[in-house]
Every structure is written in structure tokens, then in C-alpha cells.
Tab-separated table of C-alpha atoms and ligand atoms in Angstrom:
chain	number	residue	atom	x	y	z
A	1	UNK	CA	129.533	34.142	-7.252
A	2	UNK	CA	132.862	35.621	-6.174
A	3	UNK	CA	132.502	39.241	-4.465
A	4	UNK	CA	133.765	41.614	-7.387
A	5	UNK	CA	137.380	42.892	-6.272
A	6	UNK	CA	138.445	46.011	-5.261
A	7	UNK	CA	141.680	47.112	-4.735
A	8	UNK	CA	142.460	50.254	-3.366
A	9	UNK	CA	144.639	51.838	-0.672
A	10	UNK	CA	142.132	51.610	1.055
A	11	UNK	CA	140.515	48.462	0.710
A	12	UNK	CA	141.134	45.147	-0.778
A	13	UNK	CA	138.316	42.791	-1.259
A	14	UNK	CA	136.637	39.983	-3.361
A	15	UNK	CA	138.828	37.720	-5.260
A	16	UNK	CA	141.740	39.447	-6.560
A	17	UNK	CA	142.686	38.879	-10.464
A	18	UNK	CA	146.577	40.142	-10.329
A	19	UNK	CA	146.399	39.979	-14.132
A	20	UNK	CA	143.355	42.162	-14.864
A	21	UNK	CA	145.627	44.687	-12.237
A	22	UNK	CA	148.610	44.810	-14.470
A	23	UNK	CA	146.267	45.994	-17.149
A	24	UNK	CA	143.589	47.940	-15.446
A	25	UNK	CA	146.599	50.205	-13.526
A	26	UNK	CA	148.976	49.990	-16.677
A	27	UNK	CA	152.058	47.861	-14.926
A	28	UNK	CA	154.605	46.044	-16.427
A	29	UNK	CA	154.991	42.131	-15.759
A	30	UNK	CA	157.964	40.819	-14.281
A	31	UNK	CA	159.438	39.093	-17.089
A	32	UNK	CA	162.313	36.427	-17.154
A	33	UNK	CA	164.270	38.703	-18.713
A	34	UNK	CA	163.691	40.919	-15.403
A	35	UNK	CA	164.569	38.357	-13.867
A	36	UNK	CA	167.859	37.309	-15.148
A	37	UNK	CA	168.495	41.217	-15.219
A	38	UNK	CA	168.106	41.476	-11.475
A	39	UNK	CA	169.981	37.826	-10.973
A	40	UNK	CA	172.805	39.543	-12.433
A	41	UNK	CA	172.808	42.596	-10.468
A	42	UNK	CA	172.311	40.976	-7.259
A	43	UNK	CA	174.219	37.452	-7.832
A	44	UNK	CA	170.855	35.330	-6.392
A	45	UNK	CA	166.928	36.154	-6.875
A	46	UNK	CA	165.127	36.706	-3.401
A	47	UNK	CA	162.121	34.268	-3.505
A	48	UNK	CA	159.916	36.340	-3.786
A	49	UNK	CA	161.125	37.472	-7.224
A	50	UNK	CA	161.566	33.739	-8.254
A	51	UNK	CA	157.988	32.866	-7.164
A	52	UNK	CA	156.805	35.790	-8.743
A	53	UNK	CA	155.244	37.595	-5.217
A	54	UNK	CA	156.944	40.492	-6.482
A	55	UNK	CA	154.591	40.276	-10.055
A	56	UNK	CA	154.084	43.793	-11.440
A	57	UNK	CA	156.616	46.684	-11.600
A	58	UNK	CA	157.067	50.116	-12.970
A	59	UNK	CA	160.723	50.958	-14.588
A	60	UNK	CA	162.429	48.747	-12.486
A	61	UNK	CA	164.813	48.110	-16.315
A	62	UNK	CA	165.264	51.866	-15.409
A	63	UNK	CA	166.470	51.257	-12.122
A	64	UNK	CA	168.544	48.546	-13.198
A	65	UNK	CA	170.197	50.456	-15.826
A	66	UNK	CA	171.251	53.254	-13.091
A	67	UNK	CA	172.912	50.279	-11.019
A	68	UNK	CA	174.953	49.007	-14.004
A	69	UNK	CA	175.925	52.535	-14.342
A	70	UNK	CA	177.005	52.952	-10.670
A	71	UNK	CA	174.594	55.325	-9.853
A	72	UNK	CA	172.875	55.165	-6.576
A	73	UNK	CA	169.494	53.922	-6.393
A	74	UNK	CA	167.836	54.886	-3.116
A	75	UNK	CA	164.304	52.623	-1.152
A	76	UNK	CA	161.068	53.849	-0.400
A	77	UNK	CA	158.285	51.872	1.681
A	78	UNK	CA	156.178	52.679	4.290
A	79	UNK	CA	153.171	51.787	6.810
A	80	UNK	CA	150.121	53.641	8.093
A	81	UNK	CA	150.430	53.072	11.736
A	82	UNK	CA	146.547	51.833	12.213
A	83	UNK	CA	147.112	48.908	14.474
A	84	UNK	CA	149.615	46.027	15.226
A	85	UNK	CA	151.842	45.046	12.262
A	86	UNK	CA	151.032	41.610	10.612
A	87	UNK	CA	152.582	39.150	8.556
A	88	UNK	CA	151.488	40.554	5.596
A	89	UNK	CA	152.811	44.025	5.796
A	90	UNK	CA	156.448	42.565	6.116
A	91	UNK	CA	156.656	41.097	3.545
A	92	UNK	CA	157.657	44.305	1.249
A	93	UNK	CA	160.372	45.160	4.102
A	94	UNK	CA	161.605	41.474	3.822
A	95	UNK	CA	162.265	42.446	0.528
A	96	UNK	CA	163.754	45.762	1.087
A	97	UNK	CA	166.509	44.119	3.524
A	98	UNK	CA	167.146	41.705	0.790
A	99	UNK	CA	167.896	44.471	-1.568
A	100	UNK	CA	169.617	46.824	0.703
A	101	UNK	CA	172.131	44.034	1.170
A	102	UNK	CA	172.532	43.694	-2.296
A	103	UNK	CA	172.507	46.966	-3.788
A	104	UNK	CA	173.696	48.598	-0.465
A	105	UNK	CA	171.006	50.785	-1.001
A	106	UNK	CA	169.439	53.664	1.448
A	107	UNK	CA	165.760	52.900	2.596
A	108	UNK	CA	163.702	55.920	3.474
A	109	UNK	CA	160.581	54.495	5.723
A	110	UNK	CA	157.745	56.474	5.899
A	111	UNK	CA	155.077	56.319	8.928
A	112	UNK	CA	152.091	57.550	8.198
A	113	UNK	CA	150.236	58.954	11.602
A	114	UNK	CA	148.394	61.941	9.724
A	115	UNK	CA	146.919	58.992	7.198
A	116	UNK	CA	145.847	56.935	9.524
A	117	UNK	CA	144.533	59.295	12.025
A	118	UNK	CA	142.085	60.765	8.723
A	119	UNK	CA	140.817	57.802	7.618
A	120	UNK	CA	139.648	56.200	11.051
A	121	UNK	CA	138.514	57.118	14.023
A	122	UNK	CA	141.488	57.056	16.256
A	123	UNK	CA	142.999	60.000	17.784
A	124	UNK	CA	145.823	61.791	15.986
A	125	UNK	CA	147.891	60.598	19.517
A	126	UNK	CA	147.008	56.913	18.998
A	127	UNK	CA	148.067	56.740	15.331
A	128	UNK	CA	151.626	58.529	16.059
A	129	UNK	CA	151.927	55.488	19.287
A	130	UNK	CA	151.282	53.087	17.001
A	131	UNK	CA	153.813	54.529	14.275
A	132	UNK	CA	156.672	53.849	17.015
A	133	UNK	CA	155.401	50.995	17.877
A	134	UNK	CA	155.384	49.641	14.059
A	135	UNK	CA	159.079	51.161	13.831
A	136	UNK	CA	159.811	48.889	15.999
A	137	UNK	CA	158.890	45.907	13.736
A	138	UNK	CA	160.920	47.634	10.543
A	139	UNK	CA	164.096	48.120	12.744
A	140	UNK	CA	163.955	44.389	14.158
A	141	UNK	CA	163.768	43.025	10.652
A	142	UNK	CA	168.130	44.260	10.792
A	143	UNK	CA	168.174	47.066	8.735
A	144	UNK	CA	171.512	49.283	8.576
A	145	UNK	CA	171.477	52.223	10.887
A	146	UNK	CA	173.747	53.764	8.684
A	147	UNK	CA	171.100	53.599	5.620
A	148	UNK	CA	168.115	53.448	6.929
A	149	UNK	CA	165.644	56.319	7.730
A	150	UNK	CA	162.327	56.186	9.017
A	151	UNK	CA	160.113	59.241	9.500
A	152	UNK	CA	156.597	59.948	11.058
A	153	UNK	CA	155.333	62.614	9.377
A	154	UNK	CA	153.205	64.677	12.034
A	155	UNK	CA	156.789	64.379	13.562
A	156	UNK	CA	158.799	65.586	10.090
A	157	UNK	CA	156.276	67.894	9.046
A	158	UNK	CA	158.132	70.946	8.128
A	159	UNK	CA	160.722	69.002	6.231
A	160	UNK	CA	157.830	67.100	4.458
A	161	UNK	CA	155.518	69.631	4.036
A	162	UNK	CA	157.455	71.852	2.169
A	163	UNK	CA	157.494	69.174	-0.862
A	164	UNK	CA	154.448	67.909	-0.213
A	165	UNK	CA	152.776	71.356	-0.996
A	166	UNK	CA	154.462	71.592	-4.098
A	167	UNK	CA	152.857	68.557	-5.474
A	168	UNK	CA	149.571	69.372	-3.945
A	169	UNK	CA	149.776	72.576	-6.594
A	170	UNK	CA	149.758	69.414	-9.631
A	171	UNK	CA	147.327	67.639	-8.560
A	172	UNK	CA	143.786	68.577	-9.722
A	173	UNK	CA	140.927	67.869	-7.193
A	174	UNK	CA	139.275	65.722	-10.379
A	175	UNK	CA	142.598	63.584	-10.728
A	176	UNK	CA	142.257	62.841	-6.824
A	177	UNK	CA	138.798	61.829	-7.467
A	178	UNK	CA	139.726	59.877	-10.294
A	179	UNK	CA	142.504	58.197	-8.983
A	180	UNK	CA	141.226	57.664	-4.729
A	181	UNK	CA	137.246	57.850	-5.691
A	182	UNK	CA	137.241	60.991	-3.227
A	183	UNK	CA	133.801	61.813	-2.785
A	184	UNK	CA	132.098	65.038	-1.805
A	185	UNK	CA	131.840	63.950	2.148
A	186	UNK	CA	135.510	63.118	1.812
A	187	UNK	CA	137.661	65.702	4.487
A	188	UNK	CA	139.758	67.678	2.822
A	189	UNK	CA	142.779	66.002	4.783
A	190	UNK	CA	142.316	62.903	3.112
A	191	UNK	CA	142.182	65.363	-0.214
A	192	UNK	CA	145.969	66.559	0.634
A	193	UNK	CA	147.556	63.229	2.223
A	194	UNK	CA	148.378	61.774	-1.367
A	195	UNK	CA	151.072	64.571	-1.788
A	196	UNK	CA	152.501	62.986	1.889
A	197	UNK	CA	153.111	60.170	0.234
A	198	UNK	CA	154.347	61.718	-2.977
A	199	UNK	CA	156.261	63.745	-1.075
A	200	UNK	CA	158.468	60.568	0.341
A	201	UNK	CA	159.944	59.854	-3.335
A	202	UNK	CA	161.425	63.298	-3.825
A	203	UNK	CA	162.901	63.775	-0.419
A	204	UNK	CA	166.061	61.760	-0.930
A	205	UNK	CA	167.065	64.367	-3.463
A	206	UNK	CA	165.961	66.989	-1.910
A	207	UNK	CA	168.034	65.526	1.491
A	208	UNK	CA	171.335	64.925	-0.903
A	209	UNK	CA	170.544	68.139	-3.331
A	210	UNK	CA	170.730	66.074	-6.588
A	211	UNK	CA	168.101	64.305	-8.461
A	212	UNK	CA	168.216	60.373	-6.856
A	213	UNK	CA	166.488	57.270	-8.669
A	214	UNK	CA	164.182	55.788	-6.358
A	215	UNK	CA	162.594	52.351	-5.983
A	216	UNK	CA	159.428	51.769	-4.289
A	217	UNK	CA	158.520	47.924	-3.037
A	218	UNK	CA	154.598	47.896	-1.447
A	219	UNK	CA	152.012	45.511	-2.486
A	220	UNK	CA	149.946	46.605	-5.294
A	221	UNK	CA	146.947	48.353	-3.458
A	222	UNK	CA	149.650	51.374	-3.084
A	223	UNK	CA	150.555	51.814	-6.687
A	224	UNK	CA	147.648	54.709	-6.809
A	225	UNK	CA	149.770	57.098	-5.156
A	226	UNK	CA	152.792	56.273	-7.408
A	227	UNK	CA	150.627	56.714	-10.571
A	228	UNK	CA	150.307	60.626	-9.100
A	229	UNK	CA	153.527	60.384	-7.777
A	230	UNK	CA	155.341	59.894	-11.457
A	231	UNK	CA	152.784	62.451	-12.835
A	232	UNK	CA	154.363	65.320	-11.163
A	233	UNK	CA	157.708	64.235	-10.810
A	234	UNK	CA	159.368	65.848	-13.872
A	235	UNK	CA	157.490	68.820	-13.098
A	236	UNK	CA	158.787	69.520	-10.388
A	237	UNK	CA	162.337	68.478	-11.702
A	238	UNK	CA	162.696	65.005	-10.067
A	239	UNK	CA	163.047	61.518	-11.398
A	240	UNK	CA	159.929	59.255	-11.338
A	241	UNK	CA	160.446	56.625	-9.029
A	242	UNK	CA	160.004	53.347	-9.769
A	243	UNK	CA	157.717	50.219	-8.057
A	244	UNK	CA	157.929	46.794	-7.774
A	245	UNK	CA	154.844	45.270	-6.336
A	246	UNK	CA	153.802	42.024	-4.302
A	247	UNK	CA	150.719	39.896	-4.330
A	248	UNK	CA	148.956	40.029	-0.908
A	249	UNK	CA	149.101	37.582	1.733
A	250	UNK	CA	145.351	36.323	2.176
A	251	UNK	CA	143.892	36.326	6.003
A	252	UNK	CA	143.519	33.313	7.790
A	253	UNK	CA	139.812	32.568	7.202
A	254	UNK	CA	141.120	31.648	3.329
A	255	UNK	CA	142.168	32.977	-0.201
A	256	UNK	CA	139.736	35.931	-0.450
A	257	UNK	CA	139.421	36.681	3.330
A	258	UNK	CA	141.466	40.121	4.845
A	259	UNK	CA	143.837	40.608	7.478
A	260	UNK	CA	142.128	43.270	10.151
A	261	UNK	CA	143.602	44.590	13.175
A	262	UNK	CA	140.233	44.527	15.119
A	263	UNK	CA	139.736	41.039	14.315
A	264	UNK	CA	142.503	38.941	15.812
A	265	UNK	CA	141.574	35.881	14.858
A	266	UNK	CA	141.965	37.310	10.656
A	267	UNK	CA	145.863	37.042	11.192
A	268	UNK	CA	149.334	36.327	12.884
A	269	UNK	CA	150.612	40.099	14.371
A	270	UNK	CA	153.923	40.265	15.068
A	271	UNK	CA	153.382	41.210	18.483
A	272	UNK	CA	151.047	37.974	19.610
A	273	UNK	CA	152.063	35.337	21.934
A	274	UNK	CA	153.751	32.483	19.733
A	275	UNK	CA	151.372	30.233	21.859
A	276	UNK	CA	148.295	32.173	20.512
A	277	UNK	CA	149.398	31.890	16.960
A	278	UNK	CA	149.932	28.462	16.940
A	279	UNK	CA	146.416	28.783	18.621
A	280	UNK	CA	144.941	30.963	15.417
A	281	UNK	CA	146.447	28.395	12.835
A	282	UNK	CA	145.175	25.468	14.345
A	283	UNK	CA	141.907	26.663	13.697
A	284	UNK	CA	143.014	28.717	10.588
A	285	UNK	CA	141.013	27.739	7.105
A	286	UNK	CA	142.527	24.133	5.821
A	287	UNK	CA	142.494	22.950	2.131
A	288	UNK	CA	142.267	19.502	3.408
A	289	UNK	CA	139.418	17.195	2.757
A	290	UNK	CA	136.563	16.567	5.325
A	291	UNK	CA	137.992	13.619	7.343
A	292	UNK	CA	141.532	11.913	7.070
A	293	UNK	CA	140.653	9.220	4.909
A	294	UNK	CA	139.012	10.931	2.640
A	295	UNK	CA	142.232	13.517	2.791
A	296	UNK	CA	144.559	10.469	2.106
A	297	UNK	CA	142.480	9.218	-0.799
A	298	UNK	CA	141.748	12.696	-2.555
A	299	UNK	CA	144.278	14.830	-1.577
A	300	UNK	CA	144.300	18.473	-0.044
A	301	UNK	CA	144.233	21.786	-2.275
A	302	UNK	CA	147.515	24.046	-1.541
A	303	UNK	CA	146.664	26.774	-3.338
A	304	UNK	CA	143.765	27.462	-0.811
A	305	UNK	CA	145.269	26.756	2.448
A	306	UNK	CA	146.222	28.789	4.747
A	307	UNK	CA	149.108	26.906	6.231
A	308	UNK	CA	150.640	26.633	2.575
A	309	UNK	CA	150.269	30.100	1.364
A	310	UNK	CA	151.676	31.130	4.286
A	311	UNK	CA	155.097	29.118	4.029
A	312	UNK	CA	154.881	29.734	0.178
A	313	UNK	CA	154.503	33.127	0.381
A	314	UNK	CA	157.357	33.698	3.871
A	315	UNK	CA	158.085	30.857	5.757
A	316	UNK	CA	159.675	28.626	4.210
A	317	UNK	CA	162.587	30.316	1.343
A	318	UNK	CA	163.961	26.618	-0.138
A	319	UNK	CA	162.353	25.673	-3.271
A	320	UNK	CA	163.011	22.634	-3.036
A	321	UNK	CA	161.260	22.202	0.300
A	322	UNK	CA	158.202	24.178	-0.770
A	323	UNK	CA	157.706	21.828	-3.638
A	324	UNK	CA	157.813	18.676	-1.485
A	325	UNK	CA	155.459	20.080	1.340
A	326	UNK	CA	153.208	20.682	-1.936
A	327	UNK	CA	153.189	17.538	-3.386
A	328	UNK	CA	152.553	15.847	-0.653
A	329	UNK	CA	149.828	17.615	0.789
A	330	UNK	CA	148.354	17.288	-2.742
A	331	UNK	CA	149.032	13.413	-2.604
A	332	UNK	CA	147.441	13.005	0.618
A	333	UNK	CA	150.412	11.751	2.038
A	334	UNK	CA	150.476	14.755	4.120
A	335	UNK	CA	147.582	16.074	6.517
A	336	UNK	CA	146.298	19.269	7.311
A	337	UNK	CA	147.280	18.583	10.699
A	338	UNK	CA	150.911	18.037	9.910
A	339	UNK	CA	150.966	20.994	7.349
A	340	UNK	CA	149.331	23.431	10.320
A	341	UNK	CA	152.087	21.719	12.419
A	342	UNK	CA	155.263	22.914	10.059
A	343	UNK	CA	153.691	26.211	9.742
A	344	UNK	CA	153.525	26.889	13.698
A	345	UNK	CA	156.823	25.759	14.554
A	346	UNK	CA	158.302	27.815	12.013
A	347	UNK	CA	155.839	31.109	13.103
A	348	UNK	CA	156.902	30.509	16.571
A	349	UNK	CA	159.969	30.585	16.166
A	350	UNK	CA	160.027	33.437	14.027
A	351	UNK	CA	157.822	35.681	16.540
A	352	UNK	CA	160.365	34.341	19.192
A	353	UNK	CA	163.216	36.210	17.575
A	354	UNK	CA	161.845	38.710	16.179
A	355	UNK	CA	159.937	39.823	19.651
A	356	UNK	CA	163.462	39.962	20.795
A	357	UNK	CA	164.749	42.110	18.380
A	358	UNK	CA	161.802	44.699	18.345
A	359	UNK	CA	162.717	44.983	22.090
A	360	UNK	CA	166.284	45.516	21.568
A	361	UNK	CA	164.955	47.541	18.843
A	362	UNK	CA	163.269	50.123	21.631
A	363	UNK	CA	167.010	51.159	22.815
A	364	UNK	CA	168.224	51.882	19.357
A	365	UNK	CA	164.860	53.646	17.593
A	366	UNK	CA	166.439	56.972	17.610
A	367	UNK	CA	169.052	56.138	15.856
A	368	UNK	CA	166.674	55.535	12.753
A	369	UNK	CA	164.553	58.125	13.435
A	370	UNK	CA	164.694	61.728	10.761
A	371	UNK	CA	163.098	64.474	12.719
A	372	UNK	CA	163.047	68.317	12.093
B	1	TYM	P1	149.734	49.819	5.024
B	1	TYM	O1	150.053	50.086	6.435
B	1	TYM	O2	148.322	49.561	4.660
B	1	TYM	O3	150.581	48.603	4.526
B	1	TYM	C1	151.993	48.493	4.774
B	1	TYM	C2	152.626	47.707	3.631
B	1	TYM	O4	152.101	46.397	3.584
B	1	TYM	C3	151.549	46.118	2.291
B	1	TYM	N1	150.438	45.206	2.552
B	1	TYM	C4	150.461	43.888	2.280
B	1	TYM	N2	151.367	43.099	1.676
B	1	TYM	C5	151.081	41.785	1.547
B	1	TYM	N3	149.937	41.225	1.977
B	1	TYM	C6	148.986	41.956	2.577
B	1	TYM	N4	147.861	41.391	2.978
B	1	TYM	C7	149.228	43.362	2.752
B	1	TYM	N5	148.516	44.383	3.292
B	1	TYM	C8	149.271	45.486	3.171
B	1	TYM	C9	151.174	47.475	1.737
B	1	TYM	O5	151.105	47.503	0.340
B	1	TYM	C10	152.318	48.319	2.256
B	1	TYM	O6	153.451	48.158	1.432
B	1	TYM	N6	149.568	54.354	2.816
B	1	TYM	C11	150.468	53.294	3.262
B	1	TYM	C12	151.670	53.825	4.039
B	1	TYM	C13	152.772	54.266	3.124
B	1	TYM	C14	153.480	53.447	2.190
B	1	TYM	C15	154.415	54.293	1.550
B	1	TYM	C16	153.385	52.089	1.873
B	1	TYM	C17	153.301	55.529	3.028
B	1	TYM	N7	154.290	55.564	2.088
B	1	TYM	C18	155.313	53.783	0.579
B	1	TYM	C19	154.237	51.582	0.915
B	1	TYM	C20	155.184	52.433	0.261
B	1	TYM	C21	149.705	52.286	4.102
B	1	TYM	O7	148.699	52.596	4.724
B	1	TYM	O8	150.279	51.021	4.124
């Protein structure tokens, strides 16, 4: 029987049922009507909006009706530095830089050192390493200096703490429990952090001294902390921001198997030898049948391989490409071999470039950087 799914910020496990999310956290589906809302604003639909990878949202009509108003809306995503950064944790910034260019929107980036370092056992020094170090990823994904801020927050502390203390004073120690299953043994950091990342919505008005609309792209397993988030926000006399979520990108042992930094082998990092991941999907988990022939008689299963979710879900954009590679592999007419194969050369020569920008990225970090 499948594993029962949890989904947490936290943790994600078993097999994850997007739809009993939607209800279970009280999101709104992305709707065609979204849809054609968004197409409208932005002239095209990223495709991750028309393959419905962004699925769930909250107020993003709200958001929408600010833009056709000319008001400013403003971006807020993040990552808790905890190890190298991996395919699937860029795939909300791909879709940041996708809206920025469209909306010409402001992205506010928060790195989350003081997270990290409570719920594991590195060192307070290592997490706030690895937050540069993940930076570096954001910035070489070509975000505008101009409109684009990233933060650590042991490093922005007295700018952050200030808000973050006055939604710590709204938030009950039973809604934390309720809402982050905080137990008894929990430390009483890991009791405070969800106003850190509260706190990240309301400093954009706080920063400009007006109230800003603020949308929030992140996988699903963050939507916790926006539930809280929106709970206090008119209290304290801000707008609630808004969330669009993403599906997550399985590891590379199949559908219902996690990306982890300590196991390598689990998924492609952004910082690995193109050689090695070409390596990790040769051997990554195939929806092919046993041998070729049989392959070429029955078919292979897309919707649990690796190689397909993976170009489905960021490597390959065209539609119209996507839909061949699928059909084919389906028909048999195309092997898991040559299905691994498209996948590598395309991962290659992503990590190629993009291991190029990250280092140019180390000359311009400061310019990105908020500090106090
Ligand atoms: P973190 O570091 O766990 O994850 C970074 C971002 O990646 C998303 N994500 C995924 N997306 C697709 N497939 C996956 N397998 C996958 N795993 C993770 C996460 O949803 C997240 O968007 N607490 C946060 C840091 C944070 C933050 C934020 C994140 C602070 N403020 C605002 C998003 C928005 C964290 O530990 O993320």
C-alpha cells in the first residue's frame, strides 16, 4: 500500500494527492479562467501555468486585479540554506524570473540560515555558508539587480526582527502547534521562526512605507506559513499576500521518492559535475519495460519516469515537443535509453551555463544583497 502522505515544511513523503491538498489546506484551483486572466496580463502563459505545475493558489484574482489597476505587485520566495540547491527548488525562481519580466515586478528573496541551523544539526556558521552559496544559484538564474533583493536573516536581523516580533505577539503557541505539529521537545527557536518567514511578506511595505500587494510562488509544502502569514496581516495593518503554488519535482529513485542533500544519488544539484549527472540519470528510475523488446511491444509509462517528469516538469518548455517525446515513449518507439539520453544532454548543458553564471554571480552578490 502507498506510504500515507505528508506534506509539511518540513517533510514531504508518501504519495502525494495534490487534490486532497487544495481541500485539506483550503486553496483555490487554478482555473482556466485564471488562466486566460494571467494570459492577458502577461501576453503568454509560462509552462508551468499551462501544464498546471503551478496548481493551487491563494488570491492570485486579487493580485491580478491590482495589476489591471496599475498598482505594484511586489515577489516573495525563499530557500533554507541546508545543503546544495537542486533542481527542484528552482523551479519556483524559474517562475519568479518569468514573472518579474512580465510584471516588472520586485522579488524579495529570503535565506533562511536561522531555519535551517534549528531544525538540523549544522552549525549556525554552516547554514549562513550555504545561504551565499545558494544566492549564488538565485542570482545566476538573471534576475534584475535593480529589483531584486535577497536577504539572510541572521545577517538582516534587526531590520527583520522588528516585524517579525510583532507577529510573534498573534500567534498563539496552540495555532503553532496546530498549524507546524510543534511538540513539547520542540526548541523554542523553531516556536518563533514562523514569524521570520511571516515577517518577509510585510517588509516590502514596511521598506517603501505604504501597504504593497505581495505574491508568494513556493511549492505547496510552504503554504503553512502563509496560512499564519494572512492571519495576522490585517492586524497588523498589511495586505495578505497572496500564493501560487507548484507540484514537486519527484527524486530520482521515482514518483514518490525525495530529493536529499545527503544522498547524492536522490537528485541533480546544481553544483555537480555535468558528467556525474548524466552519470545519476543513467541509472535514475526508468518507466520502461524490462528488456527492449518487450519496451517496443508494450510501451514505457511517462508519468513514472524520471527522465520524463523531469523534461515535463523543466527541461524541455515546447509543448509540442513534450507531447511527441510522450507519445513515443508510450508507443515504444522510443527507449528508455534514448529518453535518459535527451534528458542528459539537455541537463548538461544547462549545469554548463548555469555553473558559469553562479561564478560570475560571486563578483556581483553584493549587489543583491539587503543588509542592516
Ligand atoms: P526550501 O529550501 O525547503 O525550498 C526552497 C523552495 O523550493 C521548493 N521546493 C520544491 N519545489 C519543487 N519540487 C521539489 N521537490 C521541491 N522541494 C522544495 C520549496 O517549496 C521552496 O519554494 N522555509 C523555506 C525557506 C523560505 C521560503 C520563503 C520558501 C523562507 N521564505 C518564501 C518559499 C517562499 C525552505 O526551507 O524552503
Amino acid at each position: 500500500m502507498a506510504k500515507e502522505m505528508k506534506v509539511t515544511p518540513w517533510e514531504v513523503s508518501g504519495h502525494i494527492d495534490y487534490e486532497k491538498l487544495v481541500k485539506s489546506f483550503g486553496t483555490q484551483h487554478v482555473t482556466p479562467q485564471l488562466l486566460r486572466r494571467i494570459e492577458k496580463a502577461a501576453g503568454e502563459l509560462h509552462f508551468m501555468l499551462r501544464r498546471k505545475i503551478f496548481f493551487s493558489h491563494r488570491d492570485m484574482d486579487w493580485i491580478l486585479d491590482k495589476a489591471e489597476k496599475g498598482e505594484k505587485f511586489v515577489l516573495y520566495t525563499g530557500r533554507g540554506p541546508s545543503g546544495d540547491t537542486h533542481i527542484g527548488h528552482i523551479m519556483p525562481w524559474i517562475f519568479c524570473k518569468w514573472l518579474q519580466d512580465k510584471f516588472d515586478t520586485e522579488l524579495y528573496f529570503q535565506l533562511t540560515d536561522d531555519e535551517k541551523f534549528l531544525h538540523s544539526d549544522l552549525s549556525l556558521e554552516e547554514t549562513n555558508r550555504l545561504a551565499y552559496e545558494n544566492a549564488l544559484d538565485v542570482i545566476a538564474l538573471g534576475f534584475d539587480p535593480e529589483k531584486t533583493f535577497l536577504f539572510v536573516d541572521t545577517d538582516y536581523g534587526k531590520t527583520m526582527y522588528k516585524i517579525a516580533v510583532q507577529v510573534a505577539k498573534h500567534v498563539t503557541f496552540s495555532t503553532a502547534k496546530a498549524v507546524f505539529g510543534f511538540e513539547n521537545s520542540t526548541n523554542i527557536g523553531m516556536a518563533f521562526y514562523p514569524a521570520m518567514q511571516a515577517a518577509t511578506a510585510f517588509l516590502p511595505s514596511v521598506l517603501k512605507g505604504k501597504k504593497i500587494p505581495v505574491l508568494i510562488p513556493a511549492a505547496i509544502d510552504q503554504d503553512p506559513y502563509w496560512r499564519v502569514t494572512r492571519d495576522v496581516a490585517e492586524k497588523l495593518g498589511y495586505y495578505k499576500p497572496a500564493a501560487i503554488h507548484n507540484t514537486f519535482l519527484p527524486g530520482l529513485q521515482g514518483p514518490d521518492s525525495k530529493m536529499s542533500a545527503s544522498k547524492p544519488d536522490s537528485a541533480i544539484f546544481t553544483t555537480d559535475n555535468p558528467r556525474d549527472a548524466r552519470k545519476k540519470i543513467m541509472k535514475a528510475f526508468s518507466g520502461g519495460a524490462g528488456t527492449l523488446a518487450e519496451h517496443r511491444k508494450h510501451g514505457g509509462n511517462p508519468d513514472v519516469d524520471t527522465s520524463y517528469q523531469y523534461l515535463y516538469n523543466v527541461f524541455e518548455e515546447d509543448d509540442e515537443k513534450i507531447k511527441e517525446i510522450r507519445n513515443a515513449y508510450k508507443s515504444g518507439a522510443m527507449s528508455a535509453g534514448e529518453i535518459k539520453e535527451i534528458l542528459a544532454k539537455k541537463v548538461e548543458r544547462f549545469l554548463k551555463e548555469h555553473q558559469e553564471r553562479r561564478e560570475r554571480a560571486k563578483h556581483r552578490i553584493d549587489r543583491f544583497m539587503l543588509k542592516d
